[in-house]
CSV table of C-alpha atoms in Angstrom, one decimal:
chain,number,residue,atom,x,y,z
A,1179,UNK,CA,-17.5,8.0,-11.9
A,1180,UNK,CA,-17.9,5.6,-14.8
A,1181,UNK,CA,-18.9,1.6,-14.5
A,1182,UNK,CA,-16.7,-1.1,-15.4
A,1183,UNK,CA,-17.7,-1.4,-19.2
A,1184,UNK,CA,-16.0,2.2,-19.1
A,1185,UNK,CA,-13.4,1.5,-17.1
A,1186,UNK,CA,-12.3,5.7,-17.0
A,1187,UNK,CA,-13.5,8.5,-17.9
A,1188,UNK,CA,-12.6,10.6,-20.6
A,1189,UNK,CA,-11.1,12.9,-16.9
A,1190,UNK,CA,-8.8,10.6,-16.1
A,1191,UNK,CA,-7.6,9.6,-19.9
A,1192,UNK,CA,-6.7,13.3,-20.0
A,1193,UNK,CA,-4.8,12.9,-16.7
A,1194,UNK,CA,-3.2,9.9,-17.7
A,1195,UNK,CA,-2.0,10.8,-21.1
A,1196,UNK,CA,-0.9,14.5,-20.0
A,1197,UNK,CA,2.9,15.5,-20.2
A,1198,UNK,CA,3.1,15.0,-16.0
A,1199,UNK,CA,2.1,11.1,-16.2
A,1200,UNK,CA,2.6,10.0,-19.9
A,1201,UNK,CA,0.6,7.0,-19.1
A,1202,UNK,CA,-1.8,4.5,-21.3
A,1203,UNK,CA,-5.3,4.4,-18.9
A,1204,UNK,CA,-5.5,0.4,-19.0
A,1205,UNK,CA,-8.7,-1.3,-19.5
A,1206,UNK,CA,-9.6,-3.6,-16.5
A,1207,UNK,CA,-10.1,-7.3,-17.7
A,1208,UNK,CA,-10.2,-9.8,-15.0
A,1209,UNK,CA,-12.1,-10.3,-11.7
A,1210,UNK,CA,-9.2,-9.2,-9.3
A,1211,UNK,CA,-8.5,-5.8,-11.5
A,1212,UNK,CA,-12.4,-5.1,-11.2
A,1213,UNK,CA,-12.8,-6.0,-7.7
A,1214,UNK,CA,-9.9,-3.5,-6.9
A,1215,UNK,CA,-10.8,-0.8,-8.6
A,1216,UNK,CA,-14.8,-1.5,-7.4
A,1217,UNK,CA,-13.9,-0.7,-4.0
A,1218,UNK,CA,-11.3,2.4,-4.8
A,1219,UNK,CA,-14.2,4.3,-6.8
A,1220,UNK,CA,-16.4,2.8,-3.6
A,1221,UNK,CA,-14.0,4.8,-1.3
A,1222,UNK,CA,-13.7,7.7,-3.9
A,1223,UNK,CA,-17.1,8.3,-3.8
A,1224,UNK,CA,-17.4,8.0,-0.4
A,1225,UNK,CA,-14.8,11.0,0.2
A,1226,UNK,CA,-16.0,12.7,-2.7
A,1227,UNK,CA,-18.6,15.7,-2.1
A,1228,UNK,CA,-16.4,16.9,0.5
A,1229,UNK,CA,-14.9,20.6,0.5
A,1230,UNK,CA,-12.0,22.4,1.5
A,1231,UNK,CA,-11.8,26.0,3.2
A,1232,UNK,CA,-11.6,27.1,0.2
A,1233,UNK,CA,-14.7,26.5,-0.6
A,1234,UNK,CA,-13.5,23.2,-3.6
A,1235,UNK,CA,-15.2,20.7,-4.2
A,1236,UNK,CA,-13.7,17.1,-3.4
A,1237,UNK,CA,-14.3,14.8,-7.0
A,1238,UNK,CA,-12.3,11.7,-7.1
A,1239,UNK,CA,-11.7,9.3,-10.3
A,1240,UNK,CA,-9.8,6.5,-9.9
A,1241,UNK,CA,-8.2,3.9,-12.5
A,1242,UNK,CA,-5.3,2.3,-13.8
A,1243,UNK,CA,-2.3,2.7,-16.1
A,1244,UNK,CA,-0.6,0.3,-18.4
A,1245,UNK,CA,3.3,-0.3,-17.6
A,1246,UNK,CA,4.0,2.1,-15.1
A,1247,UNK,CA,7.0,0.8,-13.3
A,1248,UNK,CA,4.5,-0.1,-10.2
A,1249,UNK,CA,4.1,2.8,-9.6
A,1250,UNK,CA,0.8,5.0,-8.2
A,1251,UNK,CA,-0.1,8.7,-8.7
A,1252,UNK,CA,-2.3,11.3,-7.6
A,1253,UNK,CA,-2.6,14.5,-9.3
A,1254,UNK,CA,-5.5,16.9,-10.6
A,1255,UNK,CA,-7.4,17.2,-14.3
A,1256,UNK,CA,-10.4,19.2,-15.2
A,1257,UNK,CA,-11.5,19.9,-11.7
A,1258,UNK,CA,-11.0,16.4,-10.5
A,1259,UNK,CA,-8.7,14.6,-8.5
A,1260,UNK,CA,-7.4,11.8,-10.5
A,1261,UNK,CA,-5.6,8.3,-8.8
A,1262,UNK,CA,-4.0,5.8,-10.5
A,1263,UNK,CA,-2.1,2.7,-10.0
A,1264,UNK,CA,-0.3,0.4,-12.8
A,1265,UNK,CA,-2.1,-2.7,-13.3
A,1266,UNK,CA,1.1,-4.6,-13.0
A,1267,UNK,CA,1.1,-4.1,-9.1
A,1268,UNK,CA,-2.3,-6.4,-9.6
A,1269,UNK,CA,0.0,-9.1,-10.1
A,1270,UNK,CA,2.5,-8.0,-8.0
A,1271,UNK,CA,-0.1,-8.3,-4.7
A,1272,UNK,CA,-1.3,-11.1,-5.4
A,1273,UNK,CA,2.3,-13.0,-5.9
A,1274,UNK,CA,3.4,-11.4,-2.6
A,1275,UNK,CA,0.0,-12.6,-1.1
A,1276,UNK,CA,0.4,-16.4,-2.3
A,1277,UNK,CA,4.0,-16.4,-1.2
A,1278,UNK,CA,3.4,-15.0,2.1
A,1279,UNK,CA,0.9,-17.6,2.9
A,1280,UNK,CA,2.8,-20.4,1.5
A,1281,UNK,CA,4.8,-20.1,4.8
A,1282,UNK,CA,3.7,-21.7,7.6
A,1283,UNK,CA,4.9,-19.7,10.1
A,1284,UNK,CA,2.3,-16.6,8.6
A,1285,UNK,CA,-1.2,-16.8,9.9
A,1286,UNK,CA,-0.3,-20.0,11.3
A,1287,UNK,CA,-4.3,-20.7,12.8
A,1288,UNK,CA,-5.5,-19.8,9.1
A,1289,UNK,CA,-6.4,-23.3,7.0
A,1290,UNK,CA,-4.1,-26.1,7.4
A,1291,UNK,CA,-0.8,-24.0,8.0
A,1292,UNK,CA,1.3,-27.6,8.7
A,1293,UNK,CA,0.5,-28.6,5.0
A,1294,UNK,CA,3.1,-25.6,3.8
A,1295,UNK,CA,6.6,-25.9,3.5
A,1296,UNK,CA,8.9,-22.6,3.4
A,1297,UNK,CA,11.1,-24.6,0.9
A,1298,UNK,CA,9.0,-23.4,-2.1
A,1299,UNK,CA,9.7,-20.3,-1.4
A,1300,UNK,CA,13.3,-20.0,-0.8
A,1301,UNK,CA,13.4,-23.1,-3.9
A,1302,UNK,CA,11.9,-19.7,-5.6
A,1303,UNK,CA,13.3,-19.2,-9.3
A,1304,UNK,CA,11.3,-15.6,-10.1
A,1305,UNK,CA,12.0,-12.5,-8.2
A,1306,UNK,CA,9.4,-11.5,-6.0
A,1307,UNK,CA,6.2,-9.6,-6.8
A,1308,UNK,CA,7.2,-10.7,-10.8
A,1309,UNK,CA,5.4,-13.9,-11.3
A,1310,UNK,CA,2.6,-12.2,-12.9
A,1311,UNK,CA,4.8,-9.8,-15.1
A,1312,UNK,CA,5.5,-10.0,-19.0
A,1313,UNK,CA,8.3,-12.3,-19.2
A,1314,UNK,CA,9.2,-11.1,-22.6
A,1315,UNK,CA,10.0,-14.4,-23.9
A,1316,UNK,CA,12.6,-15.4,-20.6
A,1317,UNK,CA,10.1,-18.2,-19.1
A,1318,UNK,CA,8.1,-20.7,-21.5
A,1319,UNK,CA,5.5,-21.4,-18.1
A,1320,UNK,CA,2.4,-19.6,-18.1
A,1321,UNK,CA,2.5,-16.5,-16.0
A,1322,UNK,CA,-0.2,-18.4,-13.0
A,1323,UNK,CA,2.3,-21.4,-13.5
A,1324,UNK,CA,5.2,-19.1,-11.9
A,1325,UNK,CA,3.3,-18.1,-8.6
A,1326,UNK,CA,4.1,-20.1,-5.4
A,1327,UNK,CA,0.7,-21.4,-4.3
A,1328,UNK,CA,-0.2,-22.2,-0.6
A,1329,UNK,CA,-0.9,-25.8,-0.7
A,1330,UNK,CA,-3.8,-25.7,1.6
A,1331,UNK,CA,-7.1,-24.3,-0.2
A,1332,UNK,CA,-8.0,-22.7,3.1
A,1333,UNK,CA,-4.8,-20.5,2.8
A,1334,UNK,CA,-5.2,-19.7,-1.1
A,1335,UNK,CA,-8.3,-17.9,-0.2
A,1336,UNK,CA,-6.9,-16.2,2.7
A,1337,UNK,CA,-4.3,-15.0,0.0
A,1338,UNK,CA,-6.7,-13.8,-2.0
A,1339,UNK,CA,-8.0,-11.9,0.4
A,1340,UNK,CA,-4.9,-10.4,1.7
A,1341,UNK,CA,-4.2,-9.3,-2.0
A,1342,UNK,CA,-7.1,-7.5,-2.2
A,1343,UNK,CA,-6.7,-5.9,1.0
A,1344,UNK,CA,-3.1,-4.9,-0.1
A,1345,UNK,CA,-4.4,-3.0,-3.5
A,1346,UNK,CA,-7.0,-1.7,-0.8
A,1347,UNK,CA,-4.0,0.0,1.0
A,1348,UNK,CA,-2.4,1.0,-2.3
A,1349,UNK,CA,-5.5,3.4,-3.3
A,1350,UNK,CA,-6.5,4.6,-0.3
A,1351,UNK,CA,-2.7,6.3,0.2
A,1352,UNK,CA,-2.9,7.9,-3.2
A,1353,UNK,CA,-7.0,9.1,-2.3
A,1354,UNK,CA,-5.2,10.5,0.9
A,1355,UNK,CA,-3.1,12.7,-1.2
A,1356,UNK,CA,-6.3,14.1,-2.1
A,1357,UNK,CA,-9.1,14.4,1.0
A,1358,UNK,CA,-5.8,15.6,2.8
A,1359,UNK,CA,-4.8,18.6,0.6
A,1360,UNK,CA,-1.6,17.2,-0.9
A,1361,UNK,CA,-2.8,17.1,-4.5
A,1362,UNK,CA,-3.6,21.0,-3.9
A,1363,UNK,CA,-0.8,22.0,-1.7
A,1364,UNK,CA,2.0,20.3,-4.3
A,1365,UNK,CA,0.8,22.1,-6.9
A,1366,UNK,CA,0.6,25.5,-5.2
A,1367,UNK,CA,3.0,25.8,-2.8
A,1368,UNK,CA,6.0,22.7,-4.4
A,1369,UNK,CA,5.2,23.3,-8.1
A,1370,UNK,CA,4.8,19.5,-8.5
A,1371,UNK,CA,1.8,18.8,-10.9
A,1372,UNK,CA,1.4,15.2,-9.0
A,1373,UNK,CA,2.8,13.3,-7.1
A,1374,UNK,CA,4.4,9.8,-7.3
A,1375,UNK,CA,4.5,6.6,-4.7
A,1376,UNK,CA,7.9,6.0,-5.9
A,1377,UNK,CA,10.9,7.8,-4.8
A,1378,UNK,CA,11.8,10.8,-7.0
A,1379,UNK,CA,14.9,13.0,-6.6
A,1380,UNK,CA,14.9,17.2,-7.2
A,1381,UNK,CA,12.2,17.2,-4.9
A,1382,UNK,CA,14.0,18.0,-1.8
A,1383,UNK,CA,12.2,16.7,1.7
A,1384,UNK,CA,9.0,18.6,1.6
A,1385,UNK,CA,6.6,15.4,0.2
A,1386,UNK,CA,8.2,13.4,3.0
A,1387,UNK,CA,5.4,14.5,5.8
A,1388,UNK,CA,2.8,14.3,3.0
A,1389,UNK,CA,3.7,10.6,2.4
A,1390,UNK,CA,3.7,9.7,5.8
A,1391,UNK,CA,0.1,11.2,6.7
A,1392,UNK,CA,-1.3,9.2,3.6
A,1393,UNK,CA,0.9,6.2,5.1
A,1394,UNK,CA,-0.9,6.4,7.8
A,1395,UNK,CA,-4.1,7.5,6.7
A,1396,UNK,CA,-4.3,4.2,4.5
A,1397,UNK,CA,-3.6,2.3,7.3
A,1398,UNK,CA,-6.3,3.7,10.1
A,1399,UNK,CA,-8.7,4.1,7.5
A,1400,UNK,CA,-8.3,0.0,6.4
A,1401,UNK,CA,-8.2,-1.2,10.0
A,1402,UNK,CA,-11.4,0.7,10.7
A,1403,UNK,CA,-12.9,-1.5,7.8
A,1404,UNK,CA,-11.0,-4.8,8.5
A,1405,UNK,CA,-12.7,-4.1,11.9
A,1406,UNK,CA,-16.6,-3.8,10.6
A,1407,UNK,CA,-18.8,-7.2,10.6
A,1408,UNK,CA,-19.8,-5.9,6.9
A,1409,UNK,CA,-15.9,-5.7,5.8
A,1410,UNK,CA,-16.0,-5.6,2.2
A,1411,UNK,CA,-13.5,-8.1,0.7
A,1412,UNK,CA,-15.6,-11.6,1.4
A,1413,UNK,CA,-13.7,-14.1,-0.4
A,1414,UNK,CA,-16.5,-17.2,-1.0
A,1415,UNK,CA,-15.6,-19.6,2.3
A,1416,UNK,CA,-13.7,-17.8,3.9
A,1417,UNK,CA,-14.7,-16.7,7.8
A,1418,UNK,CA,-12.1,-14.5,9.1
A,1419,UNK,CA,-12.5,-12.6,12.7
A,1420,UNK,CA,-12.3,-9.3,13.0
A,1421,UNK,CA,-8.8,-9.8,14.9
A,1422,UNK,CA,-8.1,-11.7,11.8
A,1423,UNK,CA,-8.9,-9.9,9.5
A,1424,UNK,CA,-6.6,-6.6,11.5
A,1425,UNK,CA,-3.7,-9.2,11.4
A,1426,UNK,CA,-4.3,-9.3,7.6
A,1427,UNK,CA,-4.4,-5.7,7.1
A,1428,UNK,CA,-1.0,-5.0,9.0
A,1429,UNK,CA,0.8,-8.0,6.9
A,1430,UNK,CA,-0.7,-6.3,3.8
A,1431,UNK,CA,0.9,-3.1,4.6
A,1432,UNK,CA,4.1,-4.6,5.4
A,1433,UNK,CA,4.5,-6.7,2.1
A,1434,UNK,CA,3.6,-3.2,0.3
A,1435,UNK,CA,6.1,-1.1,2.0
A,1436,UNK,CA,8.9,-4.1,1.4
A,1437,UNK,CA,8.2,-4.2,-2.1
A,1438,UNK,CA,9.0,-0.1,-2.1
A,1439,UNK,CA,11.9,-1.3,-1.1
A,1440,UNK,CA,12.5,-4.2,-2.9
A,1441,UNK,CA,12.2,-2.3,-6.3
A,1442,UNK,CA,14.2,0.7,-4.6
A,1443,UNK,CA,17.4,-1.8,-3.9
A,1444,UNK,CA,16.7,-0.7,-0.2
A,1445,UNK,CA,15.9,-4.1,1.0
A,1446,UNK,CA,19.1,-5.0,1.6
A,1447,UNK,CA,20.1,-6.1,5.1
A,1448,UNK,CA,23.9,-5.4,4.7
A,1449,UNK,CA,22.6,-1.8,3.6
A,1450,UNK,CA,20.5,0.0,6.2
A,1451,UNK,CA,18.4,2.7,4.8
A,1452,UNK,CA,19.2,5.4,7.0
A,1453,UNK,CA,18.5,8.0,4.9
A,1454,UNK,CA,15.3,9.2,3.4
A,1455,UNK,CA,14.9,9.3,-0.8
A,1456,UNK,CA,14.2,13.3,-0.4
A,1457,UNK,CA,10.7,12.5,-1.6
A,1458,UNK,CA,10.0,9.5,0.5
A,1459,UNK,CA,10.6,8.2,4.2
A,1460,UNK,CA,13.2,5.3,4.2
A,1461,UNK,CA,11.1,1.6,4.0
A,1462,UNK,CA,12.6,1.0,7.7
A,1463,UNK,CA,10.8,4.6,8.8
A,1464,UNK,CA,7.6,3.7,6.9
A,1465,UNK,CA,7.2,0.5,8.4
A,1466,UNK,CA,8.4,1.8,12.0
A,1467,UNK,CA,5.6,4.4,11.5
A,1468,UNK,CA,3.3,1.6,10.3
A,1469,UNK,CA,3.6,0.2,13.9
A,1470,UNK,CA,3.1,3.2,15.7
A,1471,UNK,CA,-0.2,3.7,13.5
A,1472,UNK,CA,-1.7,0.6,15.1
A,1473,UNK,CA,-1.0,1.7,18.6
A,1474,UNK,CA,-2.8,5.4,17.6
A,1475,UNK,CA,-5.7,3.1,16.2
A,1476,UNK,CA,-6.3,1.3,19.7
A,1477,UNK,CA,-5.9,4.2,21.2
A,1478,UNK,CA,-7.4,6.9,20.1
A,1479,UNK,CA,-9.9,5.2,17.5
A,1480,UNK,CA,-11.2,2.7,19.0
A,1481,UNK,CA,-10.3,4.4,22.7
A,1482,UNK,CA,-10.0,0.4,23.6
A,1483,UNK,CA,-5.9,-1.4,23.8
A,1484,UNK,CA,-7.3,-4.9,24.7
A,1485,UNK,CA,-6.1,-7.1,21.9
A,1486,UNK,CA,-3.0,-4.6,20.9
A,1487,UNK,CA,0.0,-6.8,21.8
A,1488,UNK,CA,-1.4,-10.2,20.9
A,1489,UNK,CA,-1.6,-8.5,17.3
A,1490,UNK,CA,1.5,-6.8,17.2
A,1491,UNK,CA,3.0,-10.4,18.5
A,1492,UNK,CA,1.2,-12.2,15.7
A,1493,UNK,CA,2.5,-9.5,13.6
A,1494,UNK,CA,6.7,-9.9,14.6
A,1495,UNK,CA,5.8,-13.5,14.3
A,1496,UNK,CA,4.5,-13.0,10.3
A,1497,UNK,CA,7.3,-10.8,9.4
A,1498,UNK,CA,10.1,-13.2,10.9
A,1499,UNK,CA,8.8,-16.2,9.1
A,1500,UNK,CA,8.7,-14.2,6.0
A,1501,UNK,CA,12.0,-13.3,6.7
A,1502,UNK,CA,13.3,-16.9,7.5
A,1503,UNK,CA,11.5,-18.2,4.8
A,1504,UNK,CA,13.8,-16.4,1.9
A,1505,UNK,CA,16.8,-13.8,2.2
A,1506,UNK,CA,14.8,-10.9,0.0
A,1507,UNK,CA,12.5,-10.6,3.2
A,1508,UNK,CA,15.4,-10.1,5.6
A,1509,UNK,CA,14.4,-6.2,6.3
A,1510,UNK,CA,11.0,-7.5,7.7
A,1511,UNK,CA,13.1,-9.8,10.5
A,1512,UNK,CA,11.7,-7.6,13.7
A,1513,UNK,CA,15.4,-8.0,14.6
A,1514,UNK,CA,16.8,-6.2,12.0
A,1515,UNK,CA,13.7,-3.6,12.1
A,1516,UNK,CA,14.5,-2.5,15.3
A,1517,UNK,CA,18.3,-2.4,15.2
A,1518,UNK,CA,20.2,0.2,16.7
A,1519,UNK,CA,21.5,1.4,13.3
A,1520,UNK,CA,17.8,1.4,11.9
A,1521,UNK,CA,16.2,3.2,14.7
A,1522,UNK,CA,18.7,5.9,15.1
A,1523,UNK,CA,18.0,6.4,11.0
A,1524,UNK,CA,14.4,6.1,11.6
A,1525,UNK,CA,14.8,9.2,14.3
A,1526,UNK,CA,16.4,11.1,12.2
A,1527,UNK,CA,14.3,10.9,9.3
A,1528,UNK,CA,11.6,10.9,11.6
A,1529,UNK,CA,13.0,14.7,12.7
A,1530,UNK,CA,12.8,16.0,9.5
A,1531,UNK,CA,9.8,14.6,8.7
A,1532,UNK,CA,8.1,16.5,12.0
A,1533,UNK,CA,10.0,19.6,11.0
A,1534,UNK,CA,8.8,19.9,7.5
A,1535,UNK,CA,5.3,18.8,8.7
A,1536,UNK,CA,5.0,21.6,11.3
A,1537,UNK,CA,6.3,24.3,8.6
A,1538,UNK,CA,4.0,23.0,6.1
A,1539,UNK,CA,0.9,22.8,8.5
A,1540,UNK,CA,-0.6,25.9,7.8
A,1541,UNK,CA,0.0,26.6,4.0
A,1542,UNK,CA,-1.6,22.9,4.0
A,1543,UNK,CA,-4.7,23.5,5.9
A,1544,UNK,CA,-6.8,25.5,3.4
A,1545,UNK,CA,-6.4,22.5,0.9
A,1546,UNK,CA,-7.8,19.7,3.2
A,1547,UNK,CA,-11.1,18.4,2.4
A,1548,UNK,CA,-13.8,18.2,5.6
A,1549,UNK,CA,-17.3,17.5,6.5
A,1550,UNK,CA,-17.6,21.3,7.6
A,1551,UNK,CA,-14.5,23.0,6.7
A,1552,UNK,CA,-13.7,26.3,8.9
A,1553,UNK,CA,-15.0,29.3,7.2
């Protein structure tokens, strides 16, 4: 691992400038790209150590790539497993996160929710998630200038936090392609030398189970945290509770998987996803998997469902004022998540998900990482 005056190692330089990625490593600058990758390499060295049964070796390095497309990778180099995001999805986050709680109806018992008004952000003149983004000489107002702020200070910070938490998500999915053998099992068994968060064709459908465990695999892994008294993540004055703090986590995930589908064209509510981008669940599946990922969290992590539908209620309620509050959310309505059309797609792709995963489950075992691997 390397500290943040050497923002990557001379690893992950290889990985990123080598003929699979093609990538610039990009040298972290302000507090919210050191934070992030703080806490990945955090998490990386917490997995890291680990071995497989065969006998590897789990080394993680983590850092970011310049202009990217938003798009995150995971992939091996020099005996290392090496995840990357672009930095732009920094800015992308953090737009989401200060729109999101510039709507009242979102976390409405954080800060002063009845000081928002939804009209700034269907008044919006910059697509979502670009606010941040080179303009290239379009807009003459400083990049921060182009965000939609919550008007409450109470809520900024809670959107700060939520941005963080989102990023969070972000790394831990592609750091799940490597504790859970995907890294390993694409290359040996696929022939793919990484693999991508965005959709890529020629793949056919056997990376669709391995996104969906590191879907859900982020997921568990971040509500576990959002659940500890010592979360990481404590944005100055700001005192969130635990159920808080869960709400925050599931919102998070939800504005990442829209903006899959956002940049996919697949948010569209007159266009139902119903099928699956060969390498990747449709957004409708990944976020109907989301869902069932918090009931498999009460359940069998925590072994305790008090508190399960008030948050899944709080939840709808986020994702329909996001939706009410500008037509590019529409997907998120609850409404049109669980659709008839949508959930028959979601079955479907959900079949061929199960089938490839139960194929793949034993060629994929010897490349998992564990605390005692079988011998």
């Amino acid at each position: 691992m390397t500290g943040l005056n050497d923002t990557h190692s001379a690893t992950f330089d290889a990985f990123a400038r080598s003929s699979a990625v093609d990538a610039q490593p990009f040298e972290v600058k302000n507090p919210f790209e050191k934070e992030s990758l703080t806490f990945a390499r955090a998490y990386g060295s917490h997995v890291s150590g680990l071995r497989n049964a065969k006998g590897d070796r789990l080394n993680v390095d983590c850092g970011f790539l310049r202009d990217y497309g938003f798009n995150g990778v995971a992939g091996f180099e020099q005996g290392h497993h090496c995840c990357a995001l672009d930095i732009n999805l920094v800015g992308a986050m953090l737009d989401l996160a200060m729109t999101a709680l510039s709507v009242p109806e979102v976390l409405p018992d954080i800060g002063k929710a009845g000081a928002e008004n939804s009209d700034r952000v269907r008044d919006r003149d910059w697509p979502m998630g670009y606010a941040l983004a080179n303009a290239d000489g379009l807009d003459d107002r400083k990049p921060v200038d182009r965000l939609t702020k919550p008007l409450d200070l109470g809520r900024r910070r809670c959107a700060v936090y939520l941005h963080l938490v989102a990023l969070d998500l972000l790394w831990r999915h592609e750091i799940a392609h490597a504790l859970l053998g995907h890294v390993g099992f694409a290359r040996a068994g696929l022939n793919l030398k990484v693999l991508h968060e965005r959709p890529s064709g020629g793949q056919g459908f056997e990376v669709l189970p391995l996104e969906v465990e590191a879907d859900k695999h982020a997921l568990l892994s971040c509500l576990d945290t959002a659940s500890q008294d010592t979360a990481p993540f404590q944005v100055k004055d700001l005192d969130l509770t635990a159920d808080q703090r869960r709400r925050c986590t599931l919102l998070a995930a939800s504005l990442v998987l829209w903006f899959w589908a956002y940049l996919e064209k697949a948010d569209r509510r007159e266009t139902p996803d119903y099928e699956p981008a060969e390498s990747h669940p449709p957004p409708g599946l990944r976020i109907m998997q989301l869902l069932t990922g918090v009931w498999d969290y009460f359940v069998w992590v925590t072994q305790n469902a008090d508190g399960l539908t008030s948050l899944m209620d709080g939840l709808h309620d986020d994702l329909r004022g996001m939706a009410l509050a500008h037509p590019r959310f529409a997907i998120l309505d609850p409404e049109v998540l669980y659709a008839s059309d949508r959930r028959d797609a979601a079955a479907a792709a959900h079949r061929i998900v199960a089938e490839r995963r139960d194929a793949q489950a034993s060629l994929l075992e010897p490349f998992r990482f564990f605390d005692e691997p079988e011998a």
